[in-house]
Short mmCIF file of C-alpha atoms in Angstrom, two decimals:
data_model
loop_
_atom_site.label_atom_id
_atom_site.label_comp_id
_atom_site.label_asym_id
_atom_site.label_seq_id
_atom_site.Cartn_x
_atom_site.Cartn_y
_atom_site.Cartn_z
CA MET A 11 10.41 3.72 -8.37
CA VAL A 12 7.00 2.30 -7.60
CA GLU A 13 3.76 4.23 -8.02
CA VAL A 14 1.55 3.78 -4.94
CA ARG A 15 -2.14 4.65 -5.16
CA TYR A 16 -4.39 4.88 -2.12
CA PHE A 17 -8.12 4.28 -1.85
CA ALA A 18 -10.74 5.18 0.77
CA ALA A 19 -9.35 4.84 4.33
CA ALA A 20 -5.84 4.29 2.95
CA ALA A 21 -6.01 7.66 1.17
CA ASP A 22 -7.25 9.28 4.37
CA ALA A 23 -4.36 7.77 6.33
CA ALA A 24 -1.78 8.79 3.72
CA GLY A 25 -3.20 12.27 3.16
CA VAL A 26 -2.64 11.84 -0.59
CA LEU A 27 -4.18 9.80 -3.40
CA GLU A 28 -0.86 8.65 -4.82
CA GLU A 29 2.88 9.00 -4.46
CA ALA A 30 6.05 7.57 -6.00
CA LEU A 31 8.46 5.72 -3.72
CA PRO A 32 12.03 4.76 -4.61
CA ALA A 33 13.88 1.58 -3.63
CA VAL A 34 10.95 -0.53 -2.44
CA ALA A 35 11.15 -4.13 -3.69
CA THR A 36 8.54 -6.19 -1.81
CA VAL A 37 5.14 -5.85 -0.17
CA GLY A 38 6.80 -6.19 3.24
CA GLU A 39 9.24 -3.38 2.53
CA LEU A 40 6.40 -1.22 1.24
CA ARG A 41 4.33 -1.96 4.33
CA ALA A 42 7.21 -0.84 6.58
CA VAL A 43 7.84 2.34 4.57
CA LEU A 44 4.15 3.28 4.56
CA ILE A 45 3.85 2.83 8.32
CA GLU A 46 7.01 4.86 8.87
CA ARG A 47 5.78 7.66 6.57
CA HIS A 48 2.12 7.74 7.56
CA GLY A 49 2.01 6.42 11.12
CA HIS A 50 -0.59 4.64 13.22
CA ALA A 51 -3.56 5.38 10.96
CA MET A 52 -1.83 3.63 8.06
CA ALA A 53 -0.78 0.73 10.29
CA ARG A 54 -4.46 0.17 11.17
CA VAL A 55 -5.48 0.19 7.50
CA LEU A 56 -2.71 -2.21 6.52
CA ALA A 57 -3.48 -4.61 9.36
CA ALA A 58 -6.74 -5.59 7.64
CA GLY A 59 -6.24 -4.22 4.13
CA SER A 60 -4.39 -5.61 1.13
CA PHE A 61 -2.21 -4.60 -1.79
CA LEU A 62 -3.07 -4.85 -5.47
CA VAL A 63 0.25 -5.55 -7.20
CA ASP A 64 0.00 -5.22 -10.97
CA GLY A 65 -3.62 -6.40 -10.86
CA VAL A 66 -3.19 -9.25 -8.33
CA VAL A 67 -4.37 -8.92 -4.72
CA SER A 68 -1.63 -9.81 -2.23
CA ARG A 69 -0.97 -9.75 1.52
CA ASP A 70 2.25 -11.78 1.12
CA ASP A 71 5.16 -9.70 2.43
CA SER A 72 7.61 -11.52 0.14
CA ARG A 73 5.68 -10.62 -3.03
CA VAL A 74 7.87 -8.63 -5.42
CA LEU A 75 6.41 -5.29 -6.44
CA GLY A 76 5.81 -4.16 -9.98
CA ALA A 77 5.51 -0.65 -11.34
CA ARG A 78 2.22 0.10 -9.55
CA VAL A 79 0.70 -0.89 -6.23
CA ASP A 80 -2.76 0.00 -4.98
CA VAL A 81 -3.27 0.11 -1.22
CA LEU A 82 -6.75 -1.21 -0.50
CA PRO A 83 -8.51 -0.84 2.83
CA PRO A 84 -10.71 -3.63 4.18
CA PHE A 85 -14.08 -3.66 2.45
CA ALA A 86 -17.40 -4.23 4.17
CA GLY A 87 -19.84 -6.80 2.90
CA GLY A 88 -19.14 -9.77 0.73
#
């Protein structure tokens, strides 16, 4: 199981602030599951957003997941 937390536009797209997902091993697998579960709105967020995997920002689909992943939308500004 991996705990997935959503922030800002990602939470809006998911319709929840967090959920637990079984049998997801990599960022790429998680991306596919999230798009399947939450549709086009989530796909738009993930196209420009990133994942925080155990405290490390990643957009690498081969990155192995830990116990918690935060789905971060793109942020404005610098």
